XYZ file of C-alpha atoms in Angstrom:
602
model
C -3.300 22.369 38.434
C -5.153 25.464 37.197
C -8.511 25.090 35.494
C -8.565 24.484 31.774
C -9.230 27.548 29.662
C -11.992 27.563 27.023
C -9.470 27.363 24.187
C -7.863 24.353 25.874
C -11.231 22.580 26.239
C -12.081 23.348 22.602
C -8.759 21.947 21.481
C -9.226 18.784 23.457
C -12.677 18.352 21.929
C -11.293 18.854 18.413
C -8.422 16.347 18.961
C -10.834 13.800 20.437
C -13.252 14.121 17.566
C -10.396 13.912 15.135
C -9.163 10.575 16.503
C -12.753 9.203 16.725
C -13.426 10.046 13.038
C -10.254 8.540 11.862
C -10.691 5.334 13.936
C -14.282 4.933 12.726
C -13.120 5.113 9.123
C -16.392 6.811 8.164
C -14.686 10.021 6.883
C -11.582 10.142 4.755
C -8.520 11.059 6.876
C -7.521 13.928 4.505
C -11.035 15.409 4.801
C -10.741 15.129 8.605
C -7.468 17.020 8.448
C -9.152 19.803 6.459
C -11.944 19.982 9.075
C -9.296 20.227 11.830
C -7.570 23.070 10.019
C -10.844 24.956 9.620
C -11.952 24.310 13.248
C -8.701 25.610 14.665
C -8.777 28.737 12.440
C -12.461 29.632 12.751
C -12.622 29.002 16.443
C -9.907 31.475 17.109
C -7.651 28.942 18.815
C -4.861 29.965 16.411
C -4.673 32.711 13.765
C -5.838 31.961 10.235
C -2.290 32.232 8.900
C -1.135 29.684 11.565
C -3.905 27.311 10.530
C -2.775 27.460 6.900
C 0.963 27.451 7.698
C 1.061 23.580 7.589
C 1.209 23.702 3.725
C 4.563 25.611 3.851
C 6.168 23.520 6.671
C 9.488 21.861 5.834
C 7.909 18.431 6.697
C 5.339 18.862 3.807
C 7.971 20.069 1.403
C 10.233 17.099 2.272
C 7.432 14.663 1.657
C 6.568 16.245 -1.693
C 10.206 15.898 -2.725
C 10.327 12.350 -1.544
C 7.326 11.384 -3.797
C 9.122 12.919 -6.817
C 12.425 11.150 -6.101
C 10.606 7.789 -5.661
C 8.811 8.251 -8.939
C 12.055 9.045 -10.787
C 13.750 5.912 -9.382
C 10.746 3.815 -10.706
C 10.355 5.475 -14.016
C 14.037 5.327 -14.974
C 13.997 1.557 -14.173
C 16.362 1.720 -11.229
C 14.148 -0.065 -8.686
C 12.875 -2.602 -11.280
C 16.476 -3.369 -12.224
C 17.259 -3.874 -8.579
C 14.151 -6.083 -8.066
C 15.193 -8.243 -11.001
C 18.655 -8.732 -9.608
C 17.187 -9.612 -6.236
C 14.865 -12.148 -7.860
C 17.880 -13.989 -9.254
C 19.855 -13.590 -6.049
C 16.904 -14.817 -3.992
C 16.888 -18.266 -5.506
C 17.726 -21.114 -3.179
C 16.372 -21.957 0.301
C 13.515 -20.194 1.945
C 15.827 -18.682 4.616
C 17.935 -17.040 1.900
C 14.851 -15.677 0.164
C 13.567 -14.206 3.383
C 16.917 -12.552 4.101
C 17.279 -11.137 0.594
C 13.811 -9.587 0.468
C 13.840 -8.221 3.993
C 17.232 -6.628 3.235
C 16.062 -5.288 -0.019
C 12.902 -3.832 1.560
C 14.943 -2.176 4.256
C 17.452 -0.706 1.790
C 14.917 0.679 -0.559
C 12.997 2.238 2.412
C 15.997 4.337 3.169
C 15.402 6.500 0.160
C 11.708 5.610 -0.844
C 8.466 5.563 0.996
C 7.607 2.187 2.435
C 4.600 1.513 0.227
C 6.551 2.120 -3.013
C 9.374 -0.157 -1.778
C 6.875 -2.899 -0.919
C 4.973 -2.506 -4.178
C 8.002 -2.792 -6.439
C 9.399 -5.857 -4.691
C 6.057 -7.678 -4.433
C 6.068 -9.081 -8.003
C 9.669 -10.131 -7.729
C 8.959 -11.960 -4.425
C 6.043 -13.786 -5.968
C 8.164 -14.764 -8.983
C 10.944 -16.115 -6.739
C 8.418 -18.021 -4.628
C 6.966 -19.642 -7.761
C 10.266 -20.781 -9.108
C 11.325 -22.206 -5.700
C 7.875 -23.785 -5.166
C 7.539 -21.813 -1.913
C 4.167 -20.366 -0.974
C 4.127 -16.538 -1.060
C 2.792 -16.445 2.488
C 6.281 -17.444 3.606
C 7.911 -14.370 2.075
C 5.479 -11.465 2.039
C 5.184 -10.641 5.755
C 8.978 -10.635 5.981
C 9.048 -8.256 2.983
C 6.496 -5.906 4.617
C 8.272 -5.984 7.942
C 11.614 -5.409 6.227
C 10.343 -2.174 4.717
C 8.987 -1.016 8.136
C 12.289 -1.815 9.851
C 14.215 0.085 7.215
C 11.938 3.069 7.779
C 13.194 3.240 11.321
C 16.762 3.839 10.129
C 16.114 6.878 7.916
C 14.660 10.325 8.109
C 12.764 9.702 4.794
C 9.687 8.003 6.425
C 6.552 10.117 6.645
C 6.208 9.757 10.407
C 9.898 10.578 10.941
C 9.556 13.684 8.811
C 6.503 14.754 10.766
C 8.185 14.322 14.223
C 11.148 16.382 12.870
C 8.633 19.094 11.948
C 7.136 18.915 15.462
C 10.539 19.541 17.026
C 11.112 22.614 14.668
C 7.688 23.955 15.578
C 8.678 24.047 19.224
C 12.062 25.735 18.628
C 14.133 22.550 18.633
C 16.593 21.405 16.023
C 15.336 19.296 13.132
C 16.267 15.582 12.991
C 18.698 14.222 10.439
C 19.465 10.885 8.876
C 22.310 10.364 11.372
C 19.880 10.621 14.272
C 17.986 7.609 13.063
C 20.666 5.448 11.366
C 22.549 4.100 14.397
C 19.590 3.026 16.602
C 17.326 2.260 13.685
C 19.994 0.292 11.898
C 20.695 -1.858 14.878
C 16.979 -2.432 15.455
C 16.562 -3.410 11.779
C 19.390 -5.947 12.011
C 18.013 -7.366 15.172
C 14.502 -7.572 13.644
C 15.903 -9.396 10.588
C 17.630 -11.870 12.856
C 14.311 -12.467 14.641
C 12.434 -13.101 11.439
C 15.101 -15.563 10.139
C 14.977 -17.559 13.383
C 11.802 -17.242 15.427
C 9.463 -15.231 13.074
C 9.898 -17.539 10.121
C 8.615 -20.529 12.171
C 5.427 -18.570 12.998
C 4.551 -17.772 9.376
C 1.496 -19.510 7.883
C 2.041 -22.128 5.157
C -1.358 -21.920 3.557
C -2.359 -21.449 -0.096
C -2.783 -17.901 -1.309
C -4.422 -16.050 -4.104
C -1.195 -15.396 -5.980
C -1.006 -17.505 -9.079
C -0.498 -15.029 -11.843
C 2.766 -16.521 -12.825
C 1.597 -20.094 -12.315
C 0.049 -22.366 -14.932
C -3.511 -21.298 -15.922
C -4.931 -24.513 -14.391
C -3.565 -23.585 -10.979
C -4.958 -20.063 -11.372
C -8.406 -21.256 -12.329
C -8.323 -23.714 -9.403
C -7.496 -20.933 -6.981
C -10.356 -18.816 -8.110
C -12.666 -21.882 -8.722
C -13.456 -20.830 -12.211
C -14.177 -24.206 -13.839
C -17.235 -24.780 -11.729
C -18.794 -21.640 -13.185
C -17.645 -21.868 -16.807
C -20.357 -22.564 -19.388
C -20.695 -22.751 -23.146
C -23.773 -20.942 -24.412
C -24.893 -21.507 -28.070
C -27.122 -18.732 -29.431
C -30.021 -20.074 -31.505
C -31.079 -18.156 -34.729
C -34.409 -17.097 -33.017
C -32.755 -15.865 -29.838
C -33.584 -12.251 -28.838
C -29.773 -11.871 -28.078
C -29.071 -11.947 -31.838
C -27.876 -8.569 -33.168
C -27.428 -7.183 -29.724
C -24.124 -5.759 -28.537
C -22.708 -7.473 -25.385
C -23.002 -4.304 -23.404
C -26.733 -4.165 -23.881
C -27.511 -7.842 -23.413
C -29.005 -9.349 -20.272
C -25.825 -11.427 -19.745
C -23.911 -8.860 -17.817
C -26.448 -6.141 -17.035
C -29.079 -8.334 -15.458
C -27.407 -11.673 -14.702
C -24.044 -10.430 -13.578
C -22.159 -12.994 -15.677
C -19.086 -12.380 -17.771
C -18.470 -13.352 -21.427
C -14.857 -14.435 -21.638
C -14.906 -15.272 -25.395
C -17.120 -15.483 -28.456
C -16.782 -18.050 -31.265
C -18.211 -16.708 -34.467
C -17.726 -19.368 -37.055
C -14.010 -19.903 -37.277
C -13.290 -16.604 -35.674
C -12.636 -16.300 -31.874
C -12.831 -12.989 -30.077
C -10.806 -13.304 -26.812
C -11.860 -11.334 -24.932
C -14.769 -9.742 -26.765
C -15.266 -5.963 -26.834
C -18.413 -4.475 -25.117
C -19.723 -3.382 -28.546
C -19.190 -6.809 -30.241
C -22.495 -7.956 -31.751
C -23.928 -11.355 -30.863
C -24.795 -13.324 -34.004
C -26.883 -16.491 -34.605
C -25.022 -19.725 -33.823
C -22.336 -17.875 -31.818
C -20.811 -19.861 -28.993
C -20.258 -17.777 -25.872
C -17.944 -18.823 -23.108
C -19.680 -17.388 -20.028
C -18.500 -17.278 -16.426
C -21.209 -17.033 -13.764
C -23.363 -18.776 -11.174
C -25.344 -21.755 -12.449
C -28.710 -20.289 -11.395
C -27.930 -17.056 -13.274
C -26.593 -18.707 -16.444
C -29.504 -21.193 -16.641
C -31.790 -18.201 -17.114
C -30.279 -17.719 -20.516
C -32.248 -20.825 -21.632
C -35.302 -18.591 -21.837
C -33.386 -16.303 -24.235
C -33.177 -18.916 -26.959
C -29.878 -20.527 -26.072
C -28.507 -23.947 -25.488
C -26.382 -24.241 -22.358
C -23.613 -26.846 -22.066
C -20.567 -27.600 -20.033
C -17.621 -28.803 -22.097
C -14.774 -27.321 -20.004
C -13.347 -29.568 -17.388
C -11.423 -28.376 -14.269
C -8.294 -30.306 -15.349
C -8.159 -28.556 -18.748
C -4.975 -26.461 -18.518
C -6.147 -23.940 -21.012
C -9.743 -23.763 -20.064
C -10.574 -24.638 -23.659
C -9.144 -21.321 -24.806
C -5.790 -19.666 -25.456
C -6.533 -17.080 -22.800
C -4.010 -15.232 -20.669
C -5.100 -14.811 -17.055
C -3.497 -11.966 -15.070
C -3.884 -10.894 -11.497
C -3.900 -7.257 -10.480
C -3.877 -5.752 -7.023
C -5.604 -2.514 -5.980
C -2.766 -0.616 -4.317
C -3.151 1.378 -1.069
C -4.287 4.902 -1.868
C -5.285 3.868 -5.422
C -7.767 6.267 -7.070
C -9.891 3.150 -7.756
C -10.675 2.600 -4.055
C -14.257 3.379 -3.259
C -15.409 2.890 -6.805
C -16.758 -0.044 -8.758
C -15.345 -1.360 -12.096
C -18.507 -0.063 -13.722
C -17.936 3.425 -12.295
C -14.364 3.322 -13.629
C -15.559 2.071 -17.053
C -12.685 -0.290 -16.605
C -13.279 -2.574 -19.577
C -13.750 0.258 -22.012
C -10.707 2.129 -20.732
C -8.173 -0.700 -20.504
C -9.533 -3.423 -22.764
C -9.446 -6.010 -19.965
C -12.240 -8.182 -18.748
C -12.412 -8.810 -14.929
C -13.645 -12.364 -14.356
C -13.162 -12.720 -10.593
C -12.288 -10.822 -7.389
C -10.445 -12.185 -4.377
C -11.080 -10.543 -1.037
C -10.304 -11.770 2.521
C -9.772 -15.329 1.485
C -12.817 -15.684 -0.815
C -13.299 -15.674 -4.541
C -16.286 -13.745 -6.073
C -17.142 -14.517 -9.660
C -20.564 -12.966 -10.103
C -21.540 -9.225 -10.246
C -17.783 -8.421 -9.969
C -18.356 -5.051 -11.660
C -20.614 -3.974 -8.809
C -18.142 -4.469 -5.967
C -16.780 -1.372 -4.338
C -13.043 -1.791 -4.593
C -10.877 -1.830 -1.471
C -7.129 -1.623 -0.992
C -5.585 -5.097 -1.339
C -8.330 -6.538 -3.558
C -6.999 -8.971 -6.196
C -8.677 -8.944 -9.619
C -8.380 -11.823 -12.103
C -8.357 -10.439 -15.654
C -8.505 -11.674 -19.267
C -7.046 -9.609 -22.052
C -4.185 -8.978 -24.521
C -0.639 -8.521 -23.248
C -0.534 -4.989 -24.592
C -3.547 -4.063 -22.388
C -1.899 -5.554 -19.315
C 1.253 -3.624 -19.984
C -0.707 -0.440 -20.270
C -2.457 -1.117 -16.900
C 0.938 -1.798 -15.286
C 1.936 1.772 -15.977
C -1.359 3.121 -14.429
C -0.951 4.522 -10.880
C -2.821 2.477 -8.245
C -2.664 -0.954 -9.884
C 0.024 -3.540 -9.250
C 0.313 -6.362 -11.820
C 1.446 -9.512 -10.131
C 3.584 -10.651 -13.052
C 7.130 -9.413 -13.038
C 7.217 -9.502 -16.814
C 4.850 -6.553 -16.870
C 6.292 -4.458 -14.031
C 9.656 -3.444 -15.511
C 9.886 -0.060 -17.089
C 12.258 -0.081 -20.028
C 15.553 0.846 -18.489
C 17.241 4.051 -19.501
C 20.889 3.738 -18.530
C 21.774 7.376 -18.823
C 18.773 8.688 -16.862
C 19.036 5.861 -14.409
C 22.598 6.946 -13.564
C 21.399 10.459 -13.174
C 18.553 9.355 -10.886
C 20.881 7.331 -8.664
C 23.542 10.102 -8.528
C 21.013 12.781 -7.574
C 19.363 10.577 -4.982
C 22.658 9.746 -3.306
C 23.640 13.366 -3.345
C 20.374 14.429 -1.705
C 20.832 11.761 0.954
C 24.365 12.867 1.725
C 23.582 16.560 1.906
C 20.674 15.889 4.209
C 22.498 13.350 6.428
C 25.538 15.598 6.889
C 23.414 18.624 7.543
C 25.036 20.659 4.784
C 21.656 21.624 3.369
C 18.288 21.627 5.174
C 16.427 18.460 4.328
C 13.379 20.151 2.783
C 15.621 22.242 0.450
C 17.742 19.200 -0.407
C 14.652 17.166 -1.366
C 13.098 19.977 -3.397
C 16.387 20.588 -5.203
C 16.707 16.924 -5.903
C 13.241 16.874 -7.404
C 14.066 19.838 -9.550
C 17.345 18.290 -10.712
C 15.500 15.051 -11.700
C 13.186 17.144 -13.916
C 16.067 19.109 -15.441
C 17.920 15.874 -16.268
C 14.726 14.478 -17.828
C 14.543 11.619 -15.370
C 11.051 12.903 -14.749
C 8.608 15.331 -16.357
C 6.761 18.009 -14.441
C 3.508 16.127 -15.296
C 4.998 12.900 -13.851
C 6.132 14.724 -10.751
C 2.658 16.156 -10.122
C 1.024 12.745 -10.622
C 3.496 11.070 -8.295
C 2.594 13.336 -5.374
C 0.034 11.609 -3.133
C -1.966 14.685 -2.414
C -4.099 12.810 0.208
C -0.946 12.376 2.329
C 0.101 16.011 1.792
C -3.305 17.397 2.849
C -3.467 15.018 5.788
C -0.151 16.148 7.192
C -0.584 19.864 6.361
C -4.063 19.874 7.919
C -2.987 18.139 11.059
C 0.275 19.948 11.713
C -1.569 22.999 13.130
C -2.612 20.817 16.054
C 0.980 21.135 17.295
C 0.827 24.886 16.896
C -2.437 24.998 18.830
C -1.060 22.821 21.626
C 1.779 25.324 22.065
C -0.311 28.413 21.660
C -2.908 27.484 24.167
C -0.381 26.212 26.704
C -1.981 22.726 26.588
C 1.261 21.123 25.423
C 3.123 22.505 28.462
C 0.357 21.441 30.726
C 0.257 17.879 29.419
C 4.027 17.754 29.378
C 4.100 18.849 33.001
C 1.590 16.213 33.848
C 3.814 13.581 32.240
C 6.745 14.965 34.117
C 5.010 14.908 37.483
C 3.709 11.415 36.995
C 6.861 9.768 35.582
C 9.605 11.994 36.983
C 10.250 9.551 39.796
C 10.789 6.761 37.367
C 13.348 8.672 35.355
C 13.728 10.038 31.845
C 14.092 6.620 30.247
C 10.772 5.519 31.705
C 9.054 8.664 30.259
C 10.354 7.985 26.761
C 9.446 4.300 27.089
C 5.853 5.215 28.143
C 5.541 7.565 25.160
C 6.894 4.855 22.875
C 4.468 2.248 24.083
C 1.489 4.617 23.849
C 2.530 5.461 20.287
C 2.910 1.784 19.307
C -0.592 1.041 20.612
C -2.128 4.099 18.802
C -0.309 3.164 15.535
C -2.172 -0.168 15.441
C -5.479 1.734 15.116
C -4.816 4.993 13.283
C -1.550 4.313 11.471
C 1.840 5.883 11.939
C 1.187 9.191 10.227
C -1.775 10.134 12.477
C 0.120 8.808 15.562
C 3.057 10.974 14.776
C 0.881 14.084 14.296
C -0.888 13.625 17.579
C 1.808 12.267 19.921
C 4.742 14.178 18.505
C 4.015 17.645 19.962
C 3.201 16.088 23.411
C 6.393 14.034 23.464
C 8.538 17.106 22.599
C 6.880 19.201 25.335
C 7.227 16.486 27.927
C 10.899 16.044 27.063
C 11.512 19.812 27.326
C 9.844 19.914 30.784
C 11.993 17.087 32.051
C 15.132 18.507 30.441
C 15.619 15.330 28.403
C 17.044 15.661 24.868
C 13.894 16.416 22.825
C 15.579 14.828 19.786
C 15.940 11.487 21.715
C 12.224 11.533 22.550
C 11.349 12.460 18.998
C 13.382 9.621 17.570
C 11.760 7.167 19.952
C 8.205 8.249 19.041
C 9.057 8.249 15.319
C 10.396 4.734 15.513
C 7.239 3.690 17.363
C 5.191 4.854 14.353
C 6.940 2.164 12.254
C 6.250 -0.608 14.704
C 3.091 -1.586 12.698
C 3.517 -5.306 13.067
C 0.392 -6.321 15.081
C -2.307 -5.551 12.537
C -2.544 -5.597 8.794
C -4.328 -2.246 8.962
C -1.568 -0.479 10.920
C 0.300 0.320 7.716
C -0.667 0.216 4.038
C 2.284 -1.975 3.176
C 0.744 -4.730 5.351
C -2.573 -4.337 3.473
C -0.697 -4.680 0.223
C 0.449 -8.175 1.231
C -2.865 -9.452 2.616
C -4.292 -10.810 -0.641
C -1.211 -12.129 -2.289
C -0.125 -13.829 0.878
C -3.569 -15.154 1.779
C -3.015 -13.764 5.305
C -5.508 -13.562 8.187
C -5.589 -10.739 10.749
C -4.124 -13.078 13.320
C -1.069 -13.955 11.219
C 0.339 -10.418 11.709
C -0.307 -10.480 15.511
C 1.316 -13.874 15.901
C 4.430 -13.063 13.895
C 4.652 -9.418 14.896
C 4.242 -9.601 18.668
C 7.782 -10.905 19.269
C 9.215 -8.386 16.859
C 7.335 -5.548 18.600
C 8.846 -6.604 21.963
C 12.290 -6.900 20.447
C 12.070 -3.398 18.964
C 11.145 -2.048 22.433
C 14.158 -3.735 23.974
C 16.497 -2.394 21.245
C 15.109 1.154 21.636
C 15.853 1.075 25.392
C 19.378 -0.146 24.749
C 19.933 2.329 22.002
C 18.610 5.295 24.096
C 20.845 4.372 26.954
C 24.040 3.584 25.029
C 23.811 5.809 21.907
C 21.767 8.763 23.173
C 22.955 8.594 26.779
C 19.439 9.010 28.206
C 19.860 8.485 32.011
C 17.815 5.820 33.934
């Protein structure tokens, strides 16, 4: 094999550094993508216009349109209406609930991104589990896996769209819905059968954080609130008198939280940051004993009148749990940074992360995806928060947008029309999605401001910045060189073995970097290898795309898994134990589908 050129070596270094940075999680993936784009352009590996061309690729336009359509289905109440119907349909035995929510997740994923499908069904699943007295851990992994399996059967999954773009970049035809539906649909059905028989027996049956729709006593027990709940009486000579809560030592120095103030016969639940502390006020304080006891030096009397068995914690408070969604703008910031209490009028009293409850200095924790926050506040404030992007209220009563029958019908009609036009190849997918988004705005299912807010720009930048890697691989000849290497090594084993090898490599990579990055890196190589072996490149593309959805072995392989971690009380090993058999089954179904449906020779 000829010696590598300087451009080929530079490209290998760039790709290696890219994967290392993403796996290390020290730099945001979208920033890594911008660095890739700049490196390829400034190094002369590709022309500047080629480096920037990712932002105009059909794959990027398709994803932008998909975000808008997803937002319209949510804002018109379509998906919430469906979730409510499923909640009623899911009543009964655990097997029936598992089947209903797996099927629902799969169906919604045909037209929505997986994260949105999982997020909208999560409160409904929790509500059904509560009524049936089934622990959420028995339902939420099946729900997450259902959305991933559904993503295999549609073009409208980010990784699938990216692979289609890789094919187009190398002069091949774009993929359509009909390329994925037969083999992906059969795999999804087989996966559902596995979860209803074998997988369900491997699910954990432990307690979880989710109690937002349970009685308050259960919620306080889960977060262990009663052991840190104190009554603090302010003496007339206390230096706390005539101080606003925000300036007092209670929160700023001691990291405790004031849940309520009794001022004579008046109760402030929860108090505002600017509420003044008066003589003889009684404060209900949540915090560690060693911290709260320090208030004795501030001229207060500390007592403990609330008992763990008290269902109302001595107060008519409403406790609500809120999840930090994947890709939430709150990730990486603290509640203090966000000025959360001032903005939303809600007091956060505890945080649940990786199986542990934190009740002190909650405002100083850097928020992560999947964190569960226990909050106290009025219903109106909770409803306002439920409409805020990036937060998921685990109470179905707050998650339903007021349905608009006329606009909901328009949203469904436009979505179905877009799917049909794309599936039948009558209109290019990117144009169909963009036209659908425009039609949703024209019919007032969505405003332009809503559409802009719905677009996850991090994903757009990630894909647009990484797509030029495929162009660089082709321009330098490295894609052909690697494809030829694959061909020489695996040609004796046959085309099916080549595609199987690419599939397994992509599955392994997905567990570490996620399906989007795996599709962006493996896609161009898979297409080139298929061309060199004279295998249908579309078949190789479908196999690699489906592998990007096989994110069953790790909670961090896909954001929808992260979303279920806290509410389900899952451990890392739970996904590997349940997902290993499903991963093997998907591999077998892929081989069968490639042989029987795509006609790939042995």
